[in-house]
Coordinates of C-alpha atoms in Angstrom, one line a residue:
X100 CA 129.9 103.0 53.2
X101 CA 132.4 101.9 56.2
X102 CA 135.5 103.3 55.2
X103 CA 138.3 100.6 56.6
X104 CA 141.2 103.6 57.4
X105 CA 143.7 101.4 57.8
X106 CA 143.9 101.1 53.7
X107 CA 144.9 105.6 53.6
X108 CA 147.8 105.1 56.3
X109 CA 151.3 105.4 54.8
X110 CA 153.0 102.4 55.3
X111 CA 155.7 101.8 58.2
X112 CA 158.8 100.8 57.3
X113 CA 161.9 100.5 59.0
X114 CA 166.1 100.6 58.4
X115 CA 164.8 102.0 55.1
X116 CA 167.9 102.6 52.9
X117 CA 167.7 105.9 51.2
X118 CA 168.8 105.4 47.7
X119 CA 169.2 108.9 46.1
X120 CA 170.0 106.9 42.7
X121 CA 166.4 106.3 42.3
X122 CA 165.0 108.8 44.8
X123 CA 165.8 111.7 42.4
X124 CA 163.4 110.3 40.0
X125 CA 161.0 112.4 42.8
X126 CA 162.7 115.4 42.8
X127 CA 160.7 117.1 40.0
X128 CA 157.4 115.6 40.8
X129 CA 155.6 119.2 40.9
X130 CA 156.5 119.2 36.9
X131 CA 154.9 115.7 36.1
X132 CA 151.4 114.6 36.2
X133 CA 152.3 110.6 36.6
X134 CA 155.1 108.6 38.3
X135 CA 154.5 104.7 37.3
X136 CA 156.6 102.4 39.8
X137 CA 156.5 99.0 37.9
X138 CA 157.6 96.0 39.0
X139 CA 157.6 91.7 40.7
X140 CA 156.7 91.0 44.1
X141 CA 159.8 92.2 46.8
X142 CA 161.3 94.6 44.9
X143 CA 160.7 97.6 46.9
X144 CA 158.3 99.3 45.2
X145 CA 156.5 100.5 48.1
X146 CA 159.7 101.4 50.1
X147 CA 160.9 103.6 47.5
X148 CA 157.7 106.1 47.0
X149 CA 157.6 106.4 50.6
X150 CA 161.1 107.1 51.9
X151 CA 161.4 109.2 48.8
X152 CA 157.9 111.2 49.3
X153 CA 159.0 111.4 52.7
X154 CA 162.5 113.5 51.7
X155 CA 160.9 115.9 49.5
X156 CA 158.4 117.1 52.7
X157 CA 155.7 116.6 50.2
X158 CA 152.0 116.7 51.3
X159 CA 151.4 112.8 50.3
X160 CA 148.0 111.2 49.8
X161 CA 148.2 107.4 50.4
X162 CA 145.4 104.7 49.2
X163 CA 146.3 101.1 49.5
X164 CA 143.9 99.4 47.0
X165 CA 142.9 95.5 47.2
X166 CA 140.0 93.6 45.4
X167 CA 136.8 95.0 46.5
X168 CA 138.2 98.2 45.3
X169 CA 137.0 96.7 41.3
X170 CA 134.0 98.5 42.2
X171 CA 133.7 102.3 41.3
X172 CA 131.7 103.5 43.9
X173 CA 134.1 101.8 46.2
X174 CA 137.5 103.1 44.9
X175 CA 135.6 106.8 44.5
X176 CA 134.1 106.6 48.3
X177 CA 138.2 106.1 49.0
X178 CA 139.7 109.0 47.1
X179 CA 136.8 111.3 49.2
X180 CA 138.0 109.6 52.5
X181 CA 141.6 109.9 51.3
X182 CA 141.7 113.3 50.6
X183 CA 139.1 114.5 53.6
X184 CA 141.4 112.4 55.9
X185 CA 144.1 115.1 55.4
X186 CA 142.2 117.9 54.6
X187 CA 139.5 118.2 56.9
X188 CA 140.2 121.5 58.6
X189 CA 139.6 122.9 54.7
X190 CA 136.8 121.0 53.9
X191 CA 133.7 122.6 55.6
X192 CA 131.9 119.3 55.6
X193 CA 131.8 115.7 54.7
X194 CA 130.8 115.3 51.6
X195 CA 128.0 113.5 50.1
X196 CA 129.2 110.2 48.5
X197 CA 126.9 109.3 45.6
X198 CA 124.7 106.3 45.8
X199 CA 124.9 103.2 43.3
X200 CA 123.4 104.2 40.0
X201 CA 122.2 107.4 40.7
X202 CA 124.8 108.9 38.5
X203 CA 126.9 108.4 35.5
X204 CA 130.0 107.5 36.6
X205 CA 132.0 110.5 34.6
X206 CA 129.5 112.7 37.1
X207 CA 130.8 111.5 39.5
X208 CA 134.3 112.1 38.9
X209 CA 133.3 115.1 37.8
X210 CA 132.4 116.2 41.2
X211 CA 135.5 114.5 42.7
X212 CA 137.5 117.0 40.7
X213 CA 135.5 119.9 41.6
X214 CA 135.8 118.9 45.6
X215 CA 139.7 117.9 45.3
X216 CA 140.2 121.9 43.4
X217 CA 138.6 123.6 46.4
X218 CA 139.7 121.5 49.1
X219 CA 143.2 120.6 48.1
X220 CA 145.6 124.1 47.5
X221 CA 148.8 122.5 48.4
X222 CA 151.7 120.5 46.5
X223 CA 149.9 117.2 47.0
X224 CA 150.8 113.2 45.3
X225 CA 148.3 110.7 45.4
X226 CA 149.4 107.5 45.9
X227 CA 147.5 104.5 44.7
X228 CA 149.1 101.0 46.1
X229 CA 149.2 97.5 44.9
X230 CA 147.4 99.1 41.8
X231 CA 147.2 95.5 39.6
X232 CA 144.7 94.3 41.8
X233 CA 142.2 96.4 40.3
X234 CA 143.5 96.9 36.8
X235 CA 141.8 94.2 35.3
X236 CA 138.5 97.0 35.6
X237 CA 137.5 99.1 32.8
X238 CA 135.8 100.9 35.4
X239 CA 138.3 101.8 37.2
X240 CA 141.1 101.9 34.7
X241 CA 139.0 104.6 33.0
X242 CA 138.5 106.3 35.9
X243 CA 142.2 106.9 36.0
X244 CA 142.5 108.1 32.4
X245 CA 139.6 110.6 33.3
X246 CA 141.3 112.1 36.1
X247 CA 144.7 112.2 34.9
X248 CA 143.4 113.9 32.2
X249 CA 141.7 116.7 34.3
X250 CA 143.8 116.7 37.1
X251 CA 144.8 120.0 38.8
X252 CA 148.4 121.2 38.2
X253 CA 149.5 120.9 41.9
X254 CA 148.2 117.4 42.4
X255 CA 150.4 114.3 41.1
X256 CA 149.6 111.1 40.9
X257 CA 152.1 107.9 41.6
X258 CA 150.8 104.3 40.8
X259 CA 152.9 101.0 42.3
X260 CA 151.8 98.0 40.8
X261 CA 153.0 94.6 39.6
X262 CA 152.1 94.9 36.1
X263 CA 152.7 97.3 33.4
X264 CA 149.7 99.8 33.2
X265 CA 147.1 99.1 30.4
X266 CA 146.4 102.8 30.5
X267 CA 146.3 105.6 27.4
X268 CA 149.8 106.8 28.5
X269 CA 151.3 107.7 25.7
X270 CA 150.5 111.5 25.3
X271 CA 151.9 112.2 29.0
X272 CA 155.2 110.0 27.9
X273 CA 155.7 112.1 24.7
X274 CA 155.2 115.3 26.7
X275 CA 157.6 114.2 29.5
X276 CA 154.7 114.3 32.2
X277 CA 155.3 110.7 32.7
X278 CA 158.2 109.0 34.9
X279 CA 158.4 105.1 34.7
X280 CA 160.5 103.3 37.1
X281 CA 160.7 99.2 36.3
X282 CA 162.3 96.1 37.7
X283 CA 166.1 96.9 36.3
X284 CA 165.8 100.0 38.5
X285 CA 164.6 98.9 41.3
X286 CA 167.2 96.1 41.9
X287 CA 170.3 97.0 43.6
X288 CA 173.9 97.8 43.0
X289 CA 176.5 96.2 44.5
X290 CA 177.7 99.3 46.0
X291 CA 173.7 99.8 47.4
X292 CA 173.9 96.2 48.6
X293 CA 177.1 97.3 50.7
X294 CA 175.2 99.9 52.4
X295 CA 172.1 97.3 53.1
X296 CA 174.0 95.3 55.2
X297 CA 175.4 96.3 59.1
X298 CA 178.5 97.2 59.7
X299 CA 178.9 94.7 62.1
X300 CA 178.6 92.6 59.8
X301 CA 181.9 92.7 58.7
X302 CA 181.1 91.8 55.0
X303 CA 184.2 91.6 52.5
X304 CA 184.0 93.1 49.0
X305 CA 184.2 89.2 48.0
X306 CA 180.7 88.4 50.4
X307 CA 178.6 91.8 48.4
X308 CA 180.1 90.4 45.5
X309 CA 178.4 86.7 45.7
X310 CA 175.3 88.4 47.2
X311 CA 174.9 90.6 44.2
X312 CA 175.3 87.9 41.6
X313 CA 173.3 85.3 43.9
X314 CA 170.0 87.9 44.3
X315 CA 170.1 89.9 41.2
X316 CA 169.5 92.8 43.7
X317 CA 166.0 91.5 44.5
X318 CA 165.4 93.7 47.5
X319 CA 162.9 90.5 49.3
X320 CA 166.3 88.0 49.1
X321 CA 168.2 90.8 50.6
X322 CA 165.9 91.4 53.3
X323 CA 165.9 87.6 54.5
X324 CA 169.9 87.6 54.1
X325 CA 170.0 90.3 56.5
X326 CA 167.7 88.5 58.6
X327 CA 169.5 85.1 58.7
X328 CA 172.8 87.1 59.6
X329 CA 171.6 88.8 62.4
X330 CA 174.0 88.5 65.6
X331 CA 176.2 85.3 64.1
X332 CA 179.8 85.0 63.6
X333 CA 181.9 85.7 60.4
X334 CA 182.1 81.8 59.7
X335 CA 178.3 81.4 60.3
X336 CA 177.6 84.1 58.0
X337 CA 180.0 82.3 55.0
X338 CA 178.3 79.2 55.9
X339 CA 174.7 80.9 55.2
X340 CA 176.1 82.7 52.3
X341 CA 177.3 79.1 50.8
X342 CA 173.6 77.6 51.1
X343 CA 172.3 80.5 49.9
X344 CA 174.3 80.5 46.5
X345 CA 173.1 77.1 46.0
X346 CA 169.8 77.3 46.2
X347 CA 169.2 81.5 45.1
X348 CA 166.1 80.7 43.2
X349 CA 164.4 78.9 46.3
X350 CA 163.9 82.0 48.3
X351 CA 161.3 80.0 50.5
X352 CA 163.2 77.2 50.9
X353 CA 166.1 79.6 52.2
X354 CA 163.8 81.2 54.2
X355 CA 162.1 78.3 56.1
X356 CA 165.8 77.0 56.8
X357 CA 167.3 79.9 58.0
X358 CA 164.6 82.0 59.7
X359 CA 160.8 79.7 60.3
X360 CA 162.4 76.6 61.5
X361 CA 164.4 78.3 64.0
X362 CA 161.4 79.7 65.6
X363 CA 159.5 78.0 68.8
X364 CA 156.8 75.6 67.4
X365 CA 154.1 77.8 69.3
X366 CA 155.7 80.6 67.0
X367 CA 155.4 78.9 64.0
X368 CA 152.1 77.7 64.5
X369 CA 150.8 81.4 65.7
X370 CA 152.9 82.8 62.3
X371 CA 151.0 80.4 60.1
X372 CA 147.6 81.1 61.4
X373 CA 147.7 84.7 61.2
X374 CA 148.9 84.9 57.9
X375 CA 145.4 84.0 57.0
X376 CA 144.6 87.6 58.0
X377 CA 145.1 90.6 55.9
X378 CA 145.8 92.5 59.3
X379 CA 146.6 91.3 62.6
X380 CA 144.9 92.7 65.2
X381 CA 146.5 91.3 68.6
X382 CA 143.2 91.2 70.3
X383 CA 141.2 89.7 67.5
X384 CA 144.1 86.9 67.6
X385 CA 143.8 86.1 71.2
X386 CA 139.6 85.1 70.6
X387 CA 140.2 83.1 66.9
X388 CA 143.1 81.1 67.6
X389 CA 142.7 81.1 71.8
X390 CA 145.7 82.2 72.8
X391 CA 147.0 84.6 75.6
X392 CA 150.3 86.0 74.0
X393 CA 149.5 87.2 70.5
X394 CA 151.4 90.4 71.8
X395 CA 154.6 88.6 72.8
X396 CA 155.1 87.1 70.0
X397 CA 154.4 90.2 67.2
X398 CA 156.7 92.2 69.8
X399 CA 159.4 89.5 69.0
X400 CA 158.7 89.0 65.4
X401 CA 159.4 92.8 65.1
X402 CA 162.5 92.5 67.1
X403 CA 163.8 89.9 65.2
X404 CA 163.2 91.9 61.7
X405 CA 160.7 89.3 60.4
X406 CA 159.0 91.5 57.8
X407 CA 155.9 92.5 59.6
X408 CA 155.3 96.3 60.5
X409 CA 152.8 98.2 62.2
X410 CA 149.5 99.7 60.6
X411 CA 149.5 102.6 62.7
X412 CA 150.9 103.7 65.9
X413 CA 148.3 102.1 68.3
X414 CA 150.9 98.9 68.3
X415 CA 147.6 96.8 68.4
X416 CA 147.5 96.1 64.4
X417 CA 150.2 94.7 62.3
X418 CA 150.3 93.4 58.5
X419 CA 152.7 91.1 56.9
X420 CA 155.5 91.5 54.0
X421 CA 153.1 90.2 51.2
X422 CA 156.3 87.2 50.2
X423 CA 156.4 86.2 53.9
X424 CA 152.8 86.2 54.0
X425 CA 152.6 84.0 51.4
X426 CA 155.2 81.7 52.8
X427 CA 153.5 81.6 55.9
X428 CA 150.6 80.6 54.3
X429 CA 152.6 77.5 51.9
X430 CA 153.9 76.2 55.2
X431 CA 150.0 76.3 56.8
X432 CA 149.0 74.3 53.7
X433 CA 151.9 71.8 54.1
X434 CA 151.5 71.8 57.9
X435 CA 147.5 71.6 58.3
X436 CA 144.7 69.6 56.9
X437 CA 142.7 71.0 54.4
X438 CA 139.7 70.6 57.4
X439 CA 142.0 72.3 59.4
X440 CA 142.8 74.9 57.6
X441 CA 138.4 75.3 56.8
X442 CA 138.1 75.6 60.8
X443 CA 141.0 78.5 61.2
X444 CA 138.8 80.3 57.8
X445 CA 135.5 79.9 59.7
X446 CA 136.9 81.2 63.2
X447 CA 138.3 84.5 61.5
X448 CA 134.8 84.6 59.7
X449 CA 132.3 84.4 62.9
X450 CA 135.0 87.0 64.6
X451 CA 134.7 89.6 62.1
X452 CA 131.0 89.2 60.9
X453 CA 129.9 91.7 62.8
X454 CA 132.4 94.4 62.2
X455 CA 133.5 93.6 58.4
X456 CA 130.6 91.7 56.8
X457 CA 132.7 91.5 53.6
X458 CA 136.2 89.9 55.0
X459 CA 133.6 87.4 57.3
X460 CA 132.0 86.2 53.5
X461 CA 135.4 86.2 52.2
X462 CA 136.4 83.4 55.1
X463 CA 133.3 81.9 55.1
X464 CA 133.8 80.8 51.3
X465 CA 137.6 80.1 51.6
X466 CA 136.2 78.0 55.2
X467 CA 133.7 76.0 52.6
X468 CA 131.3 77.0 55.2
X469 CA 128.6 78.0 52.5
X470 CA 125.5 77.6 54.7
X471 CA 126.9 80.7 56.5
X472 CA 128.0 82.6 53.4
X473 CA 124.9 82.4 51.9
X474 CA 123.2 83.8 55.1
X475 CA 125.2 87.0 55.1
X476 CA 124.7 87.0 51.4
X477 CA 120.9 86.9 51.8
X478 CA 121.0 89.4 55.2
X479 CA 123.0 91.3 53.5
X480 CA 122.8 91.9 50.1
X481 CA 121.3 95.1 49.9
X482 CA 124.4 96.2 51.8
X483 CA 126.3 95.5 49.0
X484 CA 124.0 96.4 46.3
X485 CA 124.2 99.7 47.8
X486 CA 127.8 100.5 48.8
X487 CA 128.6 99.8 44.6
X488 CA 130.0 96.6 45.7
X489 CA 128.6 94.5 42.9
X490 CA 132.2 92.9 41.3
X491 CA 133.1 91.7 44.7
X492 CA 129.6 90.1 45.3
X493 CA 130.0 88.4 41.5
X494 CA 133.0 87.4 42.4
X495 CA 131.8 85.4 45.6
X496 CA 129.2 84.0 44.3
X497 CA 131.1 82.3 41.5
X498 CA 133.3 80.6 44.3
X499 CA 130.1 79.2 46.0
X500 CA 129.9 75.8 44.2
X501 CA 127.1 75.6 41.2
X502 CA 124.7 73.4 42.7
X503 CA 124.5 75.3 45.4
X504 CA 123.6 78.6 43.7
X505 CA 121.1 76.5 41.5
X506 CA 119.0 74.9 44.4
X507 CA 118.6 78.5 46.4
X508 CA 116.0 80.8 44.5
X509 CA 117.5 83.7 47.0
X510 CA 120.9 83.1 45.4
X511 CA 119.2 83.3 41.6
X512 CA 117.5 86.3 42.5
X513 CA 120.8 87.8 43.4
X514 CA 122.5 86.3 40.8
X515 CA 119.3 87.8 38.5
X516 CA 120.4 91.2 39.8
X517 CA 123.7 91.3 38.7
X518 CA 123.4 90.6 35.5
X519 CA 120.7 93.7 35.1
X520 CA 123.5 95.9 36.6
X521 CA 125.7 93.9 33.6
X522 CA 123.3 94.6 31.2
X523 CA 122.4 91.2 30.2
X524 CA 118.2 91.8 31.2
X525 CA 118.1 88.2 28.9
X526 CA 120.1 86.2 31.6
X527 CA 118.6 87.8 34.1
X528 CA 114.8 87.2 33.4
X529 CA 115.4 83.3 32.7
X530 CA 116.9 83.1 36.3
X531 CA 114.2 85.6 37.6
X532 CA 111.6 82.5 35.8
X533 CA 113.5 79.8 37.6
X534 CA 113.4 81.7 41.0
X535 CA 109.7 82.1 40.9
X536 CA 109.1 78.6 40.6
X537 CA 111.1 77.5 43.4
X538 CA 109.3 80.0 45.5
X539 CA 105.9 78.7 44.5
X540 CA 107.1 74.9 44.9

């Protein structure tokens, strides 16, 4: 299976304040088997494991997890990558990933947990990212409760997520193995707020004061604040604090005001369009939206703080804050068509085809370009039959409209598939029926 490394890097993140308030939460990791950082969108979540894994000089495992990680013998082929990544000069060779159904899935963990005790001696946390967007699989979420279980004494685990964990906790919280960080602790103080801001600045005691009771100490607001102030004049500054108090619960309002309309229309229309990727590679930008100066403008929009950050430290590949992401993408839905906005979906989809089959049938579907999704489904379903991914190909085909499915005996073959890997052989052999005919007719 192609292993995208991009999801084991450790985020980038700059002008990170250190908070020690929350960052000693960290200090006695090596007792506790489970750190659970719980809370909304912009809060900081991510911000905090790092800067605070990166003060305790702790070995620090990172796996950013997104939707076609459902499947188990997606997330597993990830923890092998994850841990191999920083412990190859111990590990003698790569090691065999298991194939779809060969083995029962506690097996296969089993083996993971054999691999990570010979291969991993050090003080090591795991870190699994952006954790609800797999919770809602029993596969996975019992994958979890298996390993923590099991887990080695030197190896911790830390899960970020937006949602409160629908795991068997409560054995590690009565033993104190468990830390739980939520939303309350995660917002700021004023006296934090005080230290977010410049110097230059020049804020009064009166200015954190409003900002505190305006934001509720939602890291994302602060963020933009800091933003709109940047290089204007004590008045200017009142005068954005002033809108800002009036409208505090309109974040994107504030932040199409005071940072996206300010921007140079070919700015804006570059922002909106490459928001539609989940990483923006400056050379793939140039060939889908034809233009010359991808570069120039991600250089600026990191010199003017607008919350995007590198992947790596090639300076080719950048991703998006997740809440300016997704106000990039309400201002493409306001500012483009709906055809428009099909064409952009397609372009990213004929770009990547041929070096991420599974993102090109994601922007084929969400490009209502279905002709061409169901010719990567039917090239390449085996590909995904065998790399486990079999919840992310259920999931796509339930977005590819009825009719469709019901007129191409390929599809019900495929569809016939899935539910034998569901266990539902019933629903499976009438579609199998239906099939046949329309091959014979």
């Amino acid at each position: 299976m192609d292993v995208l490394h991009s999801k084991l890097q450790i985020p980038k993140r700059y002008q990170v304040l250190h908070r020690e308030r929350l960052s000693r939460h960290f200090a006695d990791i090596c007792q506790k088997k489970l750190i659970a950082v719980t809370a909304g969108a912009g809060y900081g979540k991510t911000t905090l494991v790092m800067d605070a894994l990166v003060a305790l000089d702790i070995i620090c495992v990172w796996y950013r997890l997104d939707e076609q990680d459902t499947d188990f013998l997606v997330f597993i082929s990830y923890l092998y990558s994850a841990i191999q990544q920083h412990f190859c000069d111990r590990a003698k060779s790569e090691h065999s990933i298991p194939k779809s159904g060969v083995k029962k899935q506690t097996d296969t963990l089993i083996e993971w947990l054999a691999f990570v005790e010979k291969t991993v001696t050090q003080q090591t946390v795991l870190v699994l990212d952006d954790y609800h967007l797999v919770q809602g699989s029993g596969q996975i979420n019992g994958a979890i409760e298996f390993i923590l279980d099991r887990l080695p004494a030197h190896i911790h685990l830390v899960i970020i997520g937006r949602k409160n964990l629908n795991l068997r906790v409560s054995v590690l919280r009565a033993s104190g193995q468990l830390i739980e960080i939520s939303e309350n602790d995660l917002s700021f103080t004023a006296g934090e707020i005080k230290y977010f801001f410049p110097d230059a600045l020049m804020l009064t005691d009166a200015h954190i004061k409003d900002i505190h009771s305006s934001t509720g100490g939602w890291a994302a607001s602060l963020i933009l604040l800091r933003v709109a102030f940047n290089k204007k004049t004590p008045d200017a500054i009142c005068r954005s604090l002033e809108l800002f108090k009036q409208t505090p619960d309109y974040i994107f309002s504030y932040l199409k005001e005071t940072v996206f309309d300010a921007q140079p229309d070919h700015v804006k229309e570059f922002m909106m369009k490459a928001a539609l990727l989940p990483e923006i590679d400056t050379r793939q930008c140039c060939k889908i939206f034809d233009v010359d100066n991808a570069g120039r403008i991600l250089k600026k929009m990191i010199e003017d703080h607008l919350m995007i950050f590198p992947v790596d430290e090639s300076g080719n590949i950048f991703y998006l804050h997740h809440l300016f992401r997704d106000f990039l993408i309400a201002q493409l839905e306001e500012t483009f068509s709906k055809a428009d906005i099909h064409i952009f979906h397609c372009r990213i989809a004929h770009e990547t085809e041929k070096t991420d089959v599974f993102q090109a049938l994601h922007h084929f579907i969400e490009g209502h370009a279905f002709d061409d999704a169901i010719r990567l489904v039917e090239t390449h379903e085996m590909k995904f039959l065998v790399e486990g991914k079999i919840n992310f190909l259920s999931q796509c085909l339930k977005k590819i409209p009825n009719p469709i499915i019901e007129a191409n005996p390929q599809l019900l073959l495929t569809k016939a598939k899935l539910f034998t890997y569901y266990g539902n052989p019933r629903q499976a052999v009438k579609l199998l029926i239906r099939a046949h005919l329309m091959f014979k007719r």
